Short mmCIF file of C-alpha atoms in Angstrom, two decimals:
data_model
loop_
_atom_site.label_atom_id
_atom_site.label_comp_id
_atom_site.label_asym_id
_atom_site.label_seq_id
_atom_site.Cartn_x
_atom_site.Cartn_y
_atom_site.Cartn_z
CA UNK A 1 24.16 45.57 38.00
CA UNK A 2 24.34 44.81 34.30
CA UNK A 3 21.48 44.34 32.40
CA UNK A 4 20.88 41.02 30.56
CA UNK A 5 19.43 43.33 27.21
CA UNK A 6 19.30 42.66 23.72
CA UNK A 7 20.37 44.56 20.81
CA UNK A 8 17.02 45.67 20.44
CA UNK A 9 16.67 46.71 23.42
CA UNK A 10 14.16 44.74 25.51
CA UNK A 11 15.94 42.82 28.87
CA UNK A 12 15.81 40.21 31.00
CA UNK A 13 14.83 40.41 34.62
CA UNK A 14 16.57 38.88 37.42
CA UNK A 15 13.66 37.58 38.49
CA UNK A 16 13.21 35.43 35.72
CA UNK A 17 16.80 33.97 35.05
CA UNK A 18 16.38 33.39 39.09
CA UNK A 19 13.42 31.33 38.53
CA UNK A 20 15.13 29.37 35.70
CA UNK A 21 15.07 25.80 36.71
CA UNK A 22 18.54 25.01 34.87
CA UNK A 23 21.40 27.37 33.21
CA UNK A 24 19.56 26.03 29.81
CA UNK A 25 16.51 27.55 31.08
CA UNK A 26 18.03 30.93 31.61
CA UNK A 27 19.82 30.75 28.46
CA UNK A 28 16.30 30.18 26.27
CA UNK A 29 14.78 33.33 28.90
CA UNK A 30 18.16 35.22 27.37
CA UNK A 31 17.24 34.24 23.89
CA UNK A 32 13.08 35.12 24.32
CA UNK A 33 14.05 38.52 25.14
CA UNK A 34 16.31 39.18 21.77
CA UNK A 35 13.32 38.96 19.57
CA UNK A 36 12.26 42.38 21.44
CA UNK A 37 8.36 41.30 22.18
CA UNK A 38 6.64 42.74 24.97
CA UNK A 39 5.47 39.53 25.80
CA UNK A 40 8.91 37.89 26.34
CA UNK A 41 10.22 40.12 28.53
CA UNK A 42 8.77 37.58 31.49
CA UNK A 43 8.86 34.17 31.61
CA UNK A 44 5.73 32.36 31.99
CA UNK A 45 3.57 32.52 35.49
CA UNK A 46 5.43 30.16 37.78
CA UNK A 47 3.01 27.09 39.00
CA UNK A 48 4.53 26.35 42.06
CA UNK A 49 3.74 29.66 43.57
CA UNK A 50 0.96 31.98 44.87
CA UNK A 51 1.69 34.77 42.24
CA UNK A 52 0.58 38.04 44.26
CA UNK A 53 0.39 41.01 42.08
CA UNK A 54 1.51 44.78 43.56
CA UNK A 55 0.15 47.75 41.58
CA UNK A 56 0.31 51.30 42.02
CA UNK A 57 -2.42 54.10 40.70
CA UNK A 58 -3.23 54.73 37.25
CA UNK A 59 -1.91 58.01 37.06
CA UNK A 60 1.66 55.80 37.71
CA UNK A 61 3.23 58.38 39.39
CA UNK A 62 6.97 57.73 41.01
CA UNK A 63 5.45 57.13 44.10
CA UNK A 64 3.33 54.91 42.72
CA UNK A 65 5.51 52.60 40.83
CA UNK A 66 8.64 52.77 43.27
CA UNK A 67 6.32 51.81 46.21
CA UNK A 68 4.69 48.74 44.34
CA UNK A 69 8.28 47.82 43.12
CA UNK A 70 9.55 47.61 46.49
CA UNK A 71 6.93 46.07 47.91
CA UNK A 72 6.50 42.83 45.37
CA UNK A 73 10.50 42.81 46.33
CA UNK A 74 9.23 42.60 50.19
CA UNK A 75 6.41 40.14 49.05
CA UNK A 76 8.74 37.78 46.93
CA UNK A 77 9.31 34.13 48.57
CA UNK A 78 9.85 30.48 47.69
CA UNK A 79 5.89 30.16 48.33
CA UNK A 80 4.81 33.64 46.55
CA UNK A 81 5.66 34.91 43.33
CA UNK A 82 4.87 38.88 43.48
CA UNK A 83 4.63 40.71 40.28
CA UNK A 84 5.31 44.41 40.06
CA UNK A 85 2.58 45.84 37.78
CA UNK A 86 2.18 49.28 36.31
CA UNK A 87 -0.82 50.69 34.97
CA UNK A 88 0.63 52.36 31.64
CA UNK A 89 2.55 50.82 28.80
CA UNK A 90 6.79 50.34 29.08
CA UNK A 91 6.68 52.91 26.31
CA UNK A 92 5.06 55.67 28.75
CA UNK A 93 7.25 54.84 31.67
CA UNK A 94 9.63 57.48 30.02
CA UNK A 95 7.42 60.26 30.25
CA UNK A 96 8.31 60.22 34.36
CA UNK A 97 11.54 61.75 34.24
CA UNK A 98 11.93 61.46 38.17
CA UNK A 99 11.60 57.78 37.68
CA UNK A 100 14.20 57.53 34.97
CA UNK A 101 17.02 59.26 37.17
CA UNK A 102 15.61 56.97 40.60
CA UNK A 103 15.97 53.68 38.54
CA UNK A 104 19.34 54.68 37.19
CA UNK A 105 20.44 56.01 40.38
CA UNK A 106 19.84 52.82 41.99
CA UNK A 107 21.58 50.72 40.07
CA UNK A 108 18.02 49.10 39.09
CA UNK A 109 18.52 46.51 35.59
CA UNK A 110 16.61 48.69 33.13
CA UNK A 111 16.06 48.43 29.29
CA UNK A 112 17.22 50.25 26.79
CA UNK A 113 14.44 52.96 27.33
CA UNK A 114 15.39 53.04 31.26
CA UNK A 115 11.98 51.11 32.51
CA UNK A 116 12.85 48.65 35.22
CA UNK A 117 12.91 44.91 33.90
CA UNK A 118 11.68 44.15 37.06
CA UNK A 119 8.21 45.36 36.47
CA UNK A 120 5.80 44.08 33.93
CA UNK A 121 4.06 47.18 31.98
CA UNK A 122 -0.09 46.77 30.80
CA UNK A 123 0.90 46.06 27.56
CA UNK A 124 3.26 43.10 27.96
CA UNK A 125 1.05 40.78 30.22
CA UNK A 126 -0.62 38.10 29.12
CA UNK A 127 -4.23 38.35 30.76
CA UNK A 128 -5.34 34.74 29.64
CA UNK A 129 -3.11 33.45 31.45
CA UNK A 130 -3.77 35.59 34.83
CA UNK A 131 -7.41 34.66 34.08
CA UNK A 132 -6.06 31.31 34.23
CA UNK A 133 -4.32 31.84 37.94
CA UNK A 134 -7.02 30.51 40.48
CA UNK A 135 -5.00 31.74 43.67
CA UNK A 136 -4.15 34.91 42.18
CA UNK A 137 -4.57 38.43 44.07
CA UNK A 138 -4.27 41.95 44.49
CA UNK A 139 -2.14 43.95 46.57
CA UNK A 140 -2.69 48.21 46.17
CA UNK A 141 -0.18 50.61 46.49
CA UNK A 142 -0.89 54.58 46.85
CA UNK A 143 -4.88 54.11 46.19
CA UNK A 144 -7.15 52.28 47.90
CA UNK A 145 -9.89 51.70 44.91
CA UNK A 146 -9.31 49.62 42.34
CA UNK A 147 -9.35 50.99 38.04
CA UNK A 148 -12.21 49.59 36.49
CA UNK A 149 -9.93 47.47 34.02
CA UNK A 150 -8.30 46.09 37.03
CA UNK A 151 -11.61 45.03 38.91
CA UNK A 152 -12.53 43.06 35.41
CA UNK A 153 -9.48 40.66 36.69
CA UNK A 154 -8.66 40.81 40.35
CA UNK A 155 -12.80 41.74 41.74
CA UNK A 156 -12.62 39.43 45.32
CA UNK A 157 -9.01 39.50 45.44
CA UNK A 158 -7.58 42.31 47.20
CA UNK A 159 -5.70 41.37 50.23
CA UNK A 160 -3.47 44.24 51.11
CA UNK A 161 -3.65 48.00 51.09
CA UNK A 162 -0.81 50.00 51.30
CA UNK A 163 -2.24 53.81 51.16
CA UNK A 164 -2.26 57.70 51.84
CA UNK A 165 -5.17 58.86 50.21
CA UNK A 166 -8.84 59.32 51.39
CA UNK A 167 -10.29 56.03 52.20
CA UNK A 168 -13.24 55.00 50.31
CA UNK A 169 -13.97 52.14 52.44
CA UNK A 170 -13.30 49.40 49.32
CA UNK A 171 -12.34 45.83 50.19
CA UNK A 172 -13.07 45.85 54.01
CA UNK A 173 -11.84 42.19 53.53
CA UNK A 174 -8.23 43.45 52.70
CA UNK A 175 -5.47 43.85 55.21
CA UNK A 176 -5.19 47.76 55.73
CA UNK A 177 -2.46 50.07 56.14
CA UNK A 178 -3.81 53.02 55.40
CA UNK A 179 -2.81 56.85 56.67
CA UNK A 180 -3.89 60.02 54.94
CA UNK A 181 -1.32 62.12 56.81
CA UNK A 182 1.53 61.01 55.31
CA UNK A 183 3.35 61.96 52.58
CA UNK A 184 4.49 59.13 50.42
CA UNK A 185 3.00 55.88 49.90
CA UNK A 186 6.47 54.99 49.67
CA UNK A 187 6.99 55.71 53.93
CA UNK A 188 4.46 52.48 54.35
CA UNK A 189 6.27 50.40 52.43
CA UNK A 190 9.64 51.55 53.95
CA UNK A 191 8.52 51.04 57.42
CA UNK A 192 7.07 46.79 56.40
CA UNK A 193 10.93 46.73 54.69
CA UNK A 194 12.63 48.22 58.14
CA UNK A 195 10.55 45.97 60.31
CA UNK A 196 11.66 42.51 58.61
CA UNK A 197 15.79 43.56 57.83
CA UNK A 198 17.72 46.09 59.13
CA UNK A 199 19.89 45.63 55.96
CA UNK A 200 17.71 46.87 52.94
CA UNK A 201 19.37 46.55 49.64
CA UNK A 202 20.80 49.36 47.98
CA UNK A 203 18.99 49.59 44.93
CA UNK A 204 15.14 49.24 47.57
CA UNK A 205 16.60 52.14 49.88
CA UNK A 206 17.43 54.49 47.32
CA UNK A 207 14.32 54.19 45.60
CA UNK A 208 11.94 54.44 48.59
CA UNK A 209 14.32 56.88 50.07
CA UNK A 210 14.00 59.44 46.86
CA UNK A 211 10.05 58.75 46.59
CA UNK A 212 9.66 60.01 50.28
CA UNK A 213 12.22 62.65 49.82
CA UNK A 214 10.61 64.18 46.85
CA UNK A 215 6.72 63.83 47.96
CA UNK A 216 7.82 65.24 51.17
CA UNK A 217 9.18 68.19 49.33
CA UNK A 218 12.34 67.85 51.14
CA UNK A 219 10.33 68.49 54.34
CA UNK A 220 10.50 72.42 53.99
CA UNK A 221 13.79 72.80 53.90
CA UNK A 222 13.99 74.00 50.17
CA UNK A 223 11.65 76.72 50.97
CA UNK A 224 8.39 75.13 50.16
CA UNK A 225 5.69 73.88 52.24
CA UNK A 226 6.07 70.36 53.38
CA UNK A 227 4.36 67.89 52.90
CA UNK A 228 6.10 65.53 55.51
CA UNK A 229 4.81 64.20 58.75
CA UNK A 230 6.97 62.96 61.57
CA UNK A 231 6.35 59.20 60.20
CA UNK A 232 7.75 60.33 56.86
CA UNK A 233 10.51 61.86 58.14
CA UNK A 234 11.36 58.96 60.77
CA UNK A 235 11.29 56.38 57.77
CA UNK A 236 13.58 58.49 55.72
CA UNK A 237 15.96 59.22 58.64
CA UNK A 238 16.31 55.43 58.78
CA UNK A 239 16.75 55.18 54.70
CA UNK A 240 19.63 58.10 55.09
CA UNK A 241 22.43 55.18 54.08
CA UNK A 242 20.97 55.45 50.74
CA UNK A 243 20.99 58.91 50.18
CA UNK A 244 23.28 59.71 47.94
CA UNK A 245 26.83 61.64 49.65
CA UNK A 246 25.41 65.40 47.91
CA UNK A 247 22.71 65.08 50.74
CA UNK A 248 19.03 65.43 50.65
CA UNK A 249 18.81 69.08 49.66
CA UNK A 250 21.42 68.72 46.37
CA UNK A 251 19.71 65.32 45.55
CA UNK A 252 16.02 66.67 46.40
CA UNK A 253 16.74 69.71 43.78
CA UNK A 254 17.87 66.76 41.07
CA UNK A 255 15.20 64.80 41.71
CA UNK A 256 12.87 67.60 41.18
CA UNK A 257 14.45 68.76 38.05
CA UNK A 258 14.26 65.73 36.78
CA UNK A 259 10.17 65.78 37.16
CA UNK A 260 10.04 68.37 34.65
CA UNK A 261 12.90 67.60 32.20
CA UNK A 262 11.44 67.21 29.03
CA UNK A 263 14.48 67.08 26.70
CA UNK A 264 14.53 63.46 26.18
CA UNK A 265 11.48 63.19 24.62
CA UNK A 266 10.45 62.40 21.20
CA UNK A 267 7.94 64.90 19.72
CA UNK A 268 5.38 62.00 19.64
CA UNK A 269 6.11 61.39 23.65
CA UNK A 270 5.25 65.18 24.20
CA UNK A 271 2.27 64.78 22.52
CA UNK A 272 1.65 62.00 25.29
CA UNK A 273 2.71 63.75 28.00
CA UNK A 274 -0.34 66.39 28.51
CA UNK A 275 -3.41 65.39 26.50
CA UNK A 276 -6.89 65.58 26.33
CA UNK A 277 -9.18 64.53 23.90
CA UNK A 278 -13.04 65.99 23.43
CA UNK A 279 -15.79 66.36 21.10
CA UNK A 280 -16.19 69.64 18.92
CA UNK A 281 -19.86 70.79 18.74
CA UNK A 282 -21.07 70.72 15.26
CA UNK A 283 -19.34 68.00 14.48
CA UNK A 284 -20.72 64.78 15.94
CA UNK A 285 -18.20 61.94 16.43
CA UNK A 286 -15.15 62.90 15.88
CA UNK A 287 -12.79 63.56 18.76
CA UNK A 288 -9.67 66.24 18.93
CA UNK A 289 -6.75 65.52 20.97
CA UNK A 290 -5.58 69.00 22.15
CA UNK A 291 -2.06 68.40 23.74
CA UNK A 292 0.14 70.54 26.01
CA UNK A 293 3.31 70.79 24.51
CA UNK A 294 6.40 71.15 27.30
CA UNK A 295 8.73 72.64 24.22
CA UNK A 296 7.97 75.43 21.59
CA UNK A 297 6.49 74.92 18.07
CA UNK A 298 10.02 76.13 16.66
CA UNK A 299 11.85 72.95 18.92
CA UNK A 300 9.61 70.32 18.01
CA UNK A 301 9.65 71.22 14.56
CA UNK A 302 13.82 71.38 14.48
CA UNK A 303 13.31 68.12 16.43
CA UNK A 304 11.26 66.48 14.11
CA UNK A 305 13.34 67.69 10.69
CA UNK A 306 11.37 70.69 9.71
CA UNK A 307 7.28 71.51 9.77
CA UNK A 308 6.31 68.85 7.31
CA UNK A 309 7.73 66.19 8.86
CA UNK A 310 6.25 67.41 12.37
CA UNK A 311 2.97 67.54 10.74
CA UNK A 312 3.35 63.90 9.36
CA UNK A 313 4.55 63.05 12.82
CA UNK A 314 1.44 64.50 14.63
CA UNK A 315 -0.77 62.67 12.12
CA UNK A 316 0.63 59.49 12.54
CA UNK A 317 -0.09 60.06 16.10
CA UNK A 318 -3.95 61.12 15.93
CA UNK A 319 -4.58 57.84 13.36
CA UNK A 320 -2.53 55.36 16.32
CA UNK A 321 -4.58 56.85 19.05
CA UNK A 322 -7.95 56.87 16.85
CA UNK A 323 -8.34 60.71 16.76
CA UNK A 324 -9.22 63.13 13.92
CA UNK A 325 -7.38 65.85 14.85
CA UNK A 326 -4.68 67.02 16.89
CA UNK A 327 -4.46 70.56 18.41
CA UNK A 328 -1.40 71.24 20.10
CA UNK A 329 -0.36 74.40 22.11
CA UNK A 330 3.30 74.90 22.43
CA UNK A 331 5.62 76.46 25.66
CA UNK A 332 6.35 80.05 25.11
CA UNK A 333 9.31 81.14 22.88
CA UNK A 334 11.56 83.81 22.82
CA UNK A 335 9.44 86.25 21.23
CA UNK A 336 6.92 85.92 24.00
CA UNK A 337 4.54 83.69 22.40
CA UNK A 338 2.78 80.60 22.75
CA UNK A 339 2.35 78.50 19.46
CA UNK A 340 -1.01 76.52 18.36
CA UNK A 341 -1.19 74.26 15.34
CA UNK A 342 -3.76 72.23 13.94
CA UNK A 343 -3.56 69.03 12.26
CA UNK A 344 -6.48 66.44 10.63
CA UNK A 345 -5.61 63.09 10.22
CA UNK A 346 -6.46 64.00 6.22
CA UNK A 347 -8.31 66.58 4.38
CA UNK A 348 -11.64 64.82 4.78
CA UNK A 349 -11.07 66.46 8.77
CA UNK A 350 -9.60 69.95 7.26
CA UNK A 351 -13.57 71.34 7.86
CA UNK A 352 -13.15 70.18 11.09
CA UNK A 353 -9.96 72.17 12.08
CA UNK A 354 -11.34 74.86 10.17
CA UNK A 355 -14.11 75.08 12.27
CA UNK A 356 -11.71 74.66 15.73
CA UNK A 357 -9.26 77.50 14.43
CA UNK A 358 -12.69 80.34 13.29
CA UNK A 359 -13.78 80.40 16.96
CA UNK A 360 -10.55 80.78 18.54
CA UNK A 361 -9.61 83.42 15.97
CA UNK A 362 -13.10 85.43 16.14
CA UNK A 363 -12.45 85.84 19.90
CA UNK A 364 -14.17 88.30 21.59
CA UNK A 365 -16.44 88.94 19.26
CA UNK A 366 -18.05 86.10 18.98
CA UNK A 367 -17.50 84.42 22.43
CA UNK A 368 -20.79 82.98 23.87
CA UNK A 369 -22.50 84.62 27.28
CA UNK A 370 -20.91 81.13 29.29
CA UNK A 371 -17.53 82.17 27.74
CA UNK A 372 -17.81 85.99 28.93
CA UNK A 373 -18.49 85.18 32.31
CA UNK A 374 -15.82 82.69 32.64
CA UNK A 375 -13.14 83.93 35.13
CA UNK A 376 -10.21 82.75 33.49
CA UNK A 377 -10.96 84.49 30.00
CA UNK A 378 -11.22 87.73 31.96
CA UNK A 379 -7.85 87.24 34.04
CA UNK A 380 -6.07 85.61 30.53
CA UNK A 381 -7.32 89.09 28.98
CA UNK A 382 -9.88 87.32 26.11
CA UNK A 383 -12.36 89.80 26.74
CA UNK A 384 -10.39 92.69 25.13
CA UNK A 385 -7.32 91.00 23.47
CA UNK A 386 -8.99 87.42 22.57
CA UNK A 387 -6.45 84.73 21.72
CA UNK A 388 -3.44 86.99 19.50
CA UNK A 389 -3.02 84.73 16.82
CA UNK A 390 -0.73 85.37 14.26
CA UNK A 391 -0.51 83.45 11.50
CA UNK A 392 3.00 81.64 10.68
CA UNK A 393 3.33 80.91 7.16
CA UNK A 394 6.81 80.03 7.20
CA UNK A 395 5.59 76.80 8.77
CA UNK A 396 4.03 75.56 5.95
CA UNK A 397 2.43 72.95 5.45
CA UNK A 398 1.63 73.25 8.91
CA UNK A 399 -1.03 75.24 10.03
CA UNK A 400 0.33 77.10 12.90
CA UNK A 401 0.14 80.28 14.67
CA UNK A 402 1.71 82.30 17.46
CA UNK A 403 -0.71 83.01 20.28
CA UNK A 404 -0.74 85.32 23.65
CA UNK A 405 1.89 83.77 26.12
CA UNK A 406 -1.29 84.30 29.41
CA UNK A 407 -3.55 81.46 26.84
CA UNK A 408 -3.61 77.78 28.83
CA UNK A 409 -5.94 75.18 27.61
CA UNK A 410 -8.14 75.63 30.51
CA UNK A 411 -9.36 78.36 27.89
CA UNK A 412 -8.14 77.43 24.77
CA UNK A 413 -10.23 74.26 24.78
CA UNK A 414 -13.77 74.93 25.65
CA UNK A 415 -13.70 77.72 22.41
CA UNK A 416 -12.91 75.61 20.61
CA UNK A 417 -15.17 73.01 21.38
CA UNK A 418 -18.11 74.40 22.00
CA UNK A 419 -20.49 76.50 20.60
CA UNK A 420 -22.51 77.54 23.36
CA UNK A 421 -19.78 77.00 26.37
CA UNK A 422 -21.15 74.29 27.91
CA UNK A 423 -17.61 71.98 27.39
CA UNK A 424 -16.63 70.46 30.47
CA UNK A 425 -13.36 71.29 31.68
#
């Protein structure tokens, strides 16, 4: 189906020109969404409904966000308006590559980005007014415990649990459809879908169908372990209408590729992608973001227009995000070699990164007993080779290095952290 977008890129959902009293209604809906806000992407809460809101896990993985999708679609009736919710901003929902190609696949309305128009991001709801909803409540999709910034609004009003994870007993209240052996979050949903219509719509099928397909790691029959149980495999038998005419094994290997495609990110969304931020011992208060980069330093640089403007670029990040530093370790390149660069937010934090890049570069020597015993710096080979930086003055102003391809931040981060190796991993 064609999206109702704007130039600039933000979209209207069928949902909301459905709910549009008049064809003047859904015209001013049409117009909201050209100015591009977040907040007009939705039309406001409508009063002569229950609304009902379905939300997946914060991690927001595919299985996640397909499987609260479908189900507000399941949910959705002239008494009950049921709100798709994920727990990330629109901008994020790129970073899921398998979710991209699903949504397209399926003929979903997307935005210009590719997030569905028919879910409603963190950062574009208006919590006011859900404050203001007295009947509002809760329905949980793959998890069964609620994020603390989503008990601070829906605490008392879970009333469905759609899960395949350990139980932690939450909400015993809540209706409960819970199984750990499963595979997919998405199989539970699939089966409530089945039960009510033997016709699914296309766009529902394919998307539950690829979620359990993928989880399920093709049930073993690409070689790896599966994940599958018979209930899995008896939903997706009854989904195999969907599946594309390539078959499960073709479309499984797409889907999977598409998990860890990372060429249609910006530098700034691979700095997104694989971070974590920490304190750095000797320095109280600030805190580092050290981010796994899926592309080499040479890549993002050419990406970004040359080291300078990467630098700028990874600044610009770190001040957004409230960090004083970045420290970013890059794929392996053709030479063999991992890259590392280090960037303050300004030279007031150069001291800082001064201090970060000293104890990575005085490894062994100067690695703390905690450090020496470590496992992994004995299997990376720290103990006799440390980290083999070398320096890369051709990126200048960047300050970046090569580094020993066997280095992962597992070890790269508590060095540089911590003085005595007591960071927590």
């Amino acid at each position: 189906p064609a999206s109702a977008a704007s130039p600039g890129g933000a979209c209207v959902s069928r949902r909301a020109l459905a709910g549009a009293s008049s064809a003047c209604a859904a015209a001013r809906v049409v117009a909201m969404a050209a100015t591009g806000s977040t907040s007009s992407r939705h039309p406001p809460f409508d009063g002569a409904k229950r609304q009902v809101f379905v939300i997946g896990n914060d991690a927001a993985d595919v299985d996640s966000l397909v499987s609260a999708y479908a189900m507000a679609s399941l949910l959705e009736s002239a008494e009950v308006q049921a709100i798709a919710l994920a727990q990330i901003t629109r901008e994020e929902f790129r970073l899921r590559g398998d979710g991209l190609l699903l949504f397209r696949q399926a003929g979903s309305q997307v935005a210009a980005d590719g997030s569905p128009c028919d879910m409603r991001f963190w950062d574009e709801v208006d919590w006011d007014a859900v404050r203001g909803l007295d009947k509002r409540s809760l329905v949980l999709t793959d998890h069964n415990k609620m994020a603390g910034k989503v008990c601070e609004i829906f605490d008392g009003r879970v009333e469905w649990i759609l899960d395949h994870h350990s139980d932690t007993g939450s909400y015993p209240e809540a209706r409960r459809d819970l199984d750990e052996s499963v595979g997919s979050a998405c199989t539970l949903v699939a089966e409530h879908f089945l039960a009510k219509s033997l016709t699914l719509p296309r766009e529902v099928g394919l998307l539950l169908a690829g979620v359990i397909l993928l989880d399920c790691r093709n049930f073993g029959a690409s070689g790896e372990g599966s994940r599958g149980v018979r209930r899995d495999r008896a939903a997706l038998d009854r989904l195999k209408p969907h599946v594309p005419e390539v078959g499960e094994s073709a479309w499984y290997e797409e889907l999977k590729t598409s998990r860890y495609d990372v060429s249609h990110l910006s530098v700034r969304e691979l700095l997104m992608l694989d971070l974590k931020a920490a304190p750095v011992a000797g320095f109280p208060g600030p805190v580092v973001a050290f981010a796994a980069m899926m592309a080499t330093l040479d890549e993002c640089c050419a990406k970004e227009g040359g080291p300078a403007a990467l630098l700028e670029t990874i600044r610009r990040f770190a001040v957004e995000r409230g960090y004083e530093a970045v420290v970013c370790n890059f794929a392996t390149d053709a030479n063999g070699l991992k890259g590392l660069a280090l960037a303050p937010v300004s030279d007031a934090q150069q001291a800082l990164c001064s201090a970060v890049e000293s104890r990575v570069a005085g490894a062994p020597g100067n690695l703390p007993k905690a450090l020496l015993e470590n496992p992994l710096y004995a299997s990376q080979g720290i103990l006799e080779q440390g980290f083999g930086l070398v320096p890369r003055p051709d990126l200048e102003p960047l300050r970046a290095f090569g580094m020993r391809a066997e280095i992962s931040r597992k070890t790269l981060l508590p060095r540089a952290t911590s003085e005595d190796g007591s960071s927590s991993l």
